[in-house]
Short mmCIF file of C-alpha atoms in Angstrom, two decimals:
data_model
loop_
_atom_site.label_atom_id
_atom_site.label_comp_id
_atom_site.label_asym_id
_atom_site.label_seq_id
_atom_site.Cartn_x
_atom_site.Cartn_y
_atom_site.Cartn_z
CA ASP A 1 -48.18 43.25 -11.31
CA VAL A 2 -50.33 43.98 -8.28
CA LYS A 3 -49.22 46.77 -6.03
CA VAL A 4 -49.93 48.14 -2.61
CA THR A 5 -47.81 51.15 -1.74
CA GLN A 6 -47.37 53.02 1.51
CA SER A 7 -46.31 56.64 1.71
CA SER A 8 -43.27 56.16 3.94
CA ARG A 9 -40.99 53.28 4.86
CA TYR A 10 -39.73 55.03 8.00
CA LEU A 11 -41.32 57.78 10.02
CA VAL A 12 -40.25 59.50 13.24
CA LYS A 13 -42.77 61.61 15.13
CA ARG A 14 -43.05 63.25 18.51
CA THR A 15 -45.55 62.44 21.23
CA GLY A 16 -48.79 64.32 20.68
CA GLU A 17 -48.33 64.86 16.96
CA LYS A 18 -51.07 63.96 14.49
CA VAL A 19 -49.77 61.28 12.14
CA PHE A 20 -51.11 60.23 8.75
CA LEU A 21 -50.15 56.94 7.13
CA GLU A 22 -51.25 56.58 3.55
CA CYS A 23 -51.87 53.44 1.54
CA VAL A 24 -52.71 53.14 -2.15
CA GLN A 25 -53.62 50.04 -4.15
CA ASP A 26 -53.92 49.78 -7.91
CA MET A 27 -55.93 46.55 -8.11
CA ASP A 28 -59.45 48.02 -7.76
CA HIS A 29 -59.93 46.03 -4.55
CA GLU A 30 -63.02 46.64 -2.46
CA ASN A 31 -61.39 45.76 0.84
CA MET A 32 -58.48 47.46 2.53
CA PHE A 33 -56.86 46.87 5.90
CA TRP A 34 -54.51 48.38 8.43
CA TYR A 35 -52.49 46.06 10.66
CA ARG A 36 -49.96 46.65 13.34
CA GLN A 37 -47.02 44.22 13.53
CA ASP A 38 -45.10 43.79 16.78
CA PRO A 39 -42.51 41.12 17.64
CA GLY A 40 -44.08 38.12 19.30
CA LEU A 41 -47.60 39.37 18.63
CA GLY A 42 -47.88 38.84 14.89
CA LEU A 43 -50.27 41.05 12.97
CA ARG A 44 -53.21 42.66 14.70
CA LEU A 45 -56.04 44.28 12.78
CA ILE A 46 -56.64 47.94 13.54
CA TYR A 47 -59.37 48.83 11.02
CA PHE A 48 -60.65 47.64 7.71
CA SER A 49 -62.81 49.13 4.98
CA TYR A 50 -65.06 47.23 2.58
CA ASP A 51 -66.12 50.19 0.45
CA VAL A 52 -65.57 53.91 0.03
CA LYS A 53 -66.48 55.74 3.23
CA MET A 54 -67.23 52.43 4.96
CA LYS A 55 -65.08 51.17 7.83
CA GLU A 56 -65.14 48.70 10.64
CA LYS A 57 -63.10 48.40 13.78
CA GLY A 58 -60.65 45.59 14.08
CA ASP A 59 -59.19 44.15 17.25
CA ILE A 60 -57.14 47.18 18.40
CA PRO A 61 -58.79 50.39 17.14
CA GLU A 62 -58.12 52.51 20.22
CA GLY A 63 -56.03 55.57 19.44
CA TYR A 64 -56.53 55.23 15.68
CA SER A 65 -58.98 56.39 13.06
CA VAL A 66 -59.19 55.80 9.32
CA SER A 67 -60.41 57.48 6.19
CA ARG A 68 -61.39 56.10 2.82
CA GLU A 69 -62.56 58.81 0.45
CA LYS A 70 -61.48 57.01 -2.73
CA LYS A 71 -61.51 53.32 -3.53
CA GLU A 72 -57.77 53.09 -4.04
CA ARG A 73 -56.68 54.99 -0.94
CA PHE A 74 -56.95 54.11 2.75
CA SER A 75 -55.46 56.33 5.42
CA LEU A 76 -54.60 55.55 9.01
CA ILE A 77 -54.63 58.47 11.42
CA LEU A 78 -53.06 58.70 14.83
CA GLU A 79 -54.82 61.68 16.36
CA SER A 80 -52.24 62.17 19.11
CA ALA A 81 -49.29 59.87 18.75
CA SER A 82 -47.99 58.09 21.84
CA THR A 83 -44.83 56.08 22.43
CA ASN A 84 -46.81 52.84 22.66
CA GLN A 85 -47.81 53.33 19.04
CA THR A 86 -44.22 52.82 17.95
CA SER A 87 -44.55 49.85 15.63
CA MET A 88 -44.55 48.52 12.07
CA TYR A 89 -47.77 49.34 10.23
CA LEU A 90 -48.87 47.20 7.31
CA CYS A 91 -51.56 48.03 4.80
CA ALA A 92 -53.27 45.31 2.78
CA SER A 93 -56.01 44.94 0.23
CA ARG A 94 -58.08 42.10 -1.16
CA SER A 95 -60.85 41.65 -3.67
CA GLY A 96 -64.22 40.05 -3.33
CA THR A 97 -67.10 39.63 -0.98
CA SER A 98 -66.35 36.07 0.10
CA GLY A 99 -63.60 34.21 1.83
CA GLY A 100 -60.47 32.68 0.43
CA ASN A 101 -59.05 35.54 -1.58
CA GLU A 102 -55.56 36.43 -0.45
CA GLN A 103 -54.55 39.76 0.96
CA PHE A 104 -51.87 41.77 -0.82
CA PHE A 105 -49.60 43.68 1.49
CA GLY A 106 -47.67 46.91 1.25
CA PRO A 107 -44.01 47.19 2.29
CA GLY A 108 -44.87 48.58 5.72
CA THR A 109 -44.18 51.83 7.56
CA ARG A 110 -41.93 51.66 10.58
CA LEU A 111 -43.17 54.40 12.89
CA THR A 112 -41.16 55.62 15.85
CA VAL A 113 -42.82 57.95 18.33
CA LEU A 114 -40.38 59.80 20.57
CA ALA C 1 -62.06 35.61 17.91
CA GLN C 2 -60.04 32.80 16.47
CA THR C 3 -56.66 32.11 18.03
CA VAL C 4 -53.69 31.03 15.94
CA THR C 5 -50.61 29.69 17.68
CA GLN C 6 -47.13 29.27 16.26
CA SER C 7 -45.04 27.66 18.96
CA GLN C 8 -41.65 27.96 17.24
CA PRO C 9 -40.37 31.57 17.37
CA GLU C 10 -37.25 30.70 15.39
CA MET C 11 -35.95 27.76 13.38
CA SER C 12 -32.89 26.97 11.31
CA VAL C 13 -32.40 24.55 8.44
CA GLN C 14 -29.53 23.69 6.14
CA GLU C 15 -29.87 24.52 2.49
CA ALA C 16 -31.46 21.65 0.51
CA GLU C 17 -32.98 20.05 3.60
CA THR C 18 -36.63 19.86 4.65
CA VAL C 19 -38.21 21.83 7.47
CA THR C 20 -41.69 21.85 9.01
CA LEU C 21 -43.26 24.88 10.65
CA SER C 22 -46.08 24.28 13.12
CA CYS C 23 -49.38 26.07 13.46
CA THR C 24 -52.44 25.30 15.55
CA TYR C 25 -55.66 27.25 15.67
CA ASP C 26 -58.84 27.43 17.63
CA THR C 27 -62.22 27.82 15.97
CA SER C 28 -65.81 26.76 16.43
CA GLU C 29 -66.51 27.11 12.72
CA ASN C 30 -66.88 24.12 10.43
CA ASN C 31 -65.60 25.84 7.35
CA TYR C 32 -62.88 28.44 7.11
CA TYR C 33 -59.65 29.20 5.28
CA LEU C 34 -56.07 28.82 6.39
CA PHE C 35 -53.04 30.58 4.97
CA TRP C 36 -49.29 30.70 5.24
CA TYR C 37 -47.67 34.04 4.47
CA LYS C 38 -43.98 34.74 4.03
CA GLN C 39 -42.29 38.03 4.97
CA PRO C 40 -38.70 38.18 3.68
CA PRO C 41 -36.33 40.62 5.42
CA SER C 42 -37.28 44.19 4.48
CA ARG C 43 -39.68 42.97 1.82
CA GLN C 44 -43.42 42.70 1.40
CA MET C 45 -45.44 39.86 2.82
CA ILE C 46 -46.62 37.40 0.22
CA LEU C 47 -48.94 34.42 0.19
CA VAL C 48 -47.23 31.03 0.22
CA ILE C 49 -50.16 28.65 0.30
CA ARG C 50 -53.84 28.47 1.26
CA GLN C 51 -56.20 25.68 2.33
CA GLU C 52 -59.98 25.56 2.45
CA ALA C 53 -61.05 23.63 5.52
CA TYR C 54 -63.70 21.48 3.83
CA LYS C 55 -61.16 20.15 1.31
CA GLN C 56 -59.55 16.96 2.55
CA GLN C 57 -56.58 17.11 0.22
CA ASN C 58 -53.55 18.95 1.50
CA ALA C 59 -52.56 21.98 -0.57
CA THR C 60 -49.25 21.96 -2.43
CA GLU C 61 -47.35 24.74 -4.21
CA ASN C 62 -44.07 23.53 -5.68
CA ARG C 63 -41.68 22.98 -2.73
CA PHE C 64 -44.30 24.08 -0.19
CA SER C 65 -46.95 21.75 1.16
CA VAL C 66 -49.21 21.64 4.18
CA ASN C 67 -50.28 18.94 6.58
CA PHE C 68 -53.85 19.89 7.45
CA GLN C 69 -55.34 17.95 10.36
CA LYS C 70 -58.83 19.35 10.83
CA ALA C 71 -59.78 17.36 13.92
CA ALA C 72 -56.54 18.33 15.63
CA LYS C 73 -56.83 21.93 14.35
CA SER C 74 -53.31 21.76 13.04
CA PHE C 75 -51.92 23.33 9.86
CA SER C 76 -48.18 22.80 9.44
CA LEU C 77 -46.06 24.01 6.53
CA LYS C 78 -43.40 21.79 5.01
CA ILE C 79 -40.65 23.34 2.93
CA SER C 80 -38.70 20.84 0.86
CA ASP C 81 -35.27 21.44 -0.66
CA SER C 82 -34.84 24.65 1.37
CA GLN C 83 -33.23 27.56 -0.44
CA LEU C 84 -31.47 30.66 0.88
CA GLY C 85 -34.37 32.73 -0.44
CA ASP C 86 -36.71 30.93 1.94
CA THR C 87 -35.16 32.86 4.83
CA ALA C 88 -38.08 34.89 6.17
CA MET C 89 -40.73 35.28 8.83
CA TYR C 90 -43.60 32.90 8.23
CA PHE C 91 -47.07 33.68 9.50
CA CYS C 92 -49.96 31.28 9.78
CA ALA C 93 -53.42 32.85 9.48
CA SER C 94 -57.05 31.82 9.59
CA GLN C 95 -60.11 33.41 8.07
CA LYS C 96 -63.77 32.74 8.73
CA LEU C 97 -65.88 31.87 5.74
CA TYR C 98 -68.60 34.41 6.44
CA ASN C 99 -66.69 37.12 8.27
CA PHE C 100 -64.23 37.18 5.48
CA ASN C 101 -62.48 40.44 6.28
CA LYS C 102 -61.30 39.19 9.64
CA PHE C 103 -57.96 37.42 9.45
CA TYR C 104 -56.28 36.04 12.55
CA PHE C 105 -52.51 35.77 12.47
CA GLY C 106 -50.07 33.79 14.57
CA SER C 107 -47.01 35.37 16.14
CA GLY C 108 -44.73 34.15 13.37
CA THR C 109 -41.76 31.81 12.96
CA LYS C 110 -38.43 33.20 11.86
CA LEU C 111 -36.80 30.70 9.50
CA ASN C 112 -33.07 30.90 8.78
CA VAL C 113 -31.77 28.83 5.89
CA LYS C 114 -28.05 28.23 6.29
CA PRO C 115 -25.65 27.61 3.40
#
């Protein structure tokens, strides 16, 4: 059974704190993703990684950075959390170097920044 | 960027009836992939169905089928014999063939199946 896990389901942080969101997949997938989900906006891609230490910006990378030191783990970092980063964060992974393969999603982390 | 539009924020259907969720998209590509994902309340998002744009035949997965109209750039999802477990947010998404790590999602449709 394929699995993508995220370190926390709920997280509350204060403005200015450094926040780490962790994602682990056990499917040996090359590609991993971080999305932000907001009501009425759907999912928006923050960053993705297609290999260890490789990353590319998505549509809304401002205020975020990522790290992929091992194939199975992809971290999202909020260097200085702000209230407008309060959101649901979804991690996903997929295999392959061509289109059509589905993404497998984690359960999400609901982050609140006070 | 590709734009995906879901014009129905929320829909309701009676158990055992049929419901259709709408999705339109904007692309200049000739070949691409389209997906419907389901996100049940407090549960992980899962793939419902996918369609490759160059295939004429509409995809079907059990009670789920699509009506793919390439010229109209429309990709609707039909759920037959609706079940309570179909209650979820449904997201339509597109993916370019050659920029395959870029997925574009619609804003979602919340489907409530009533007993």
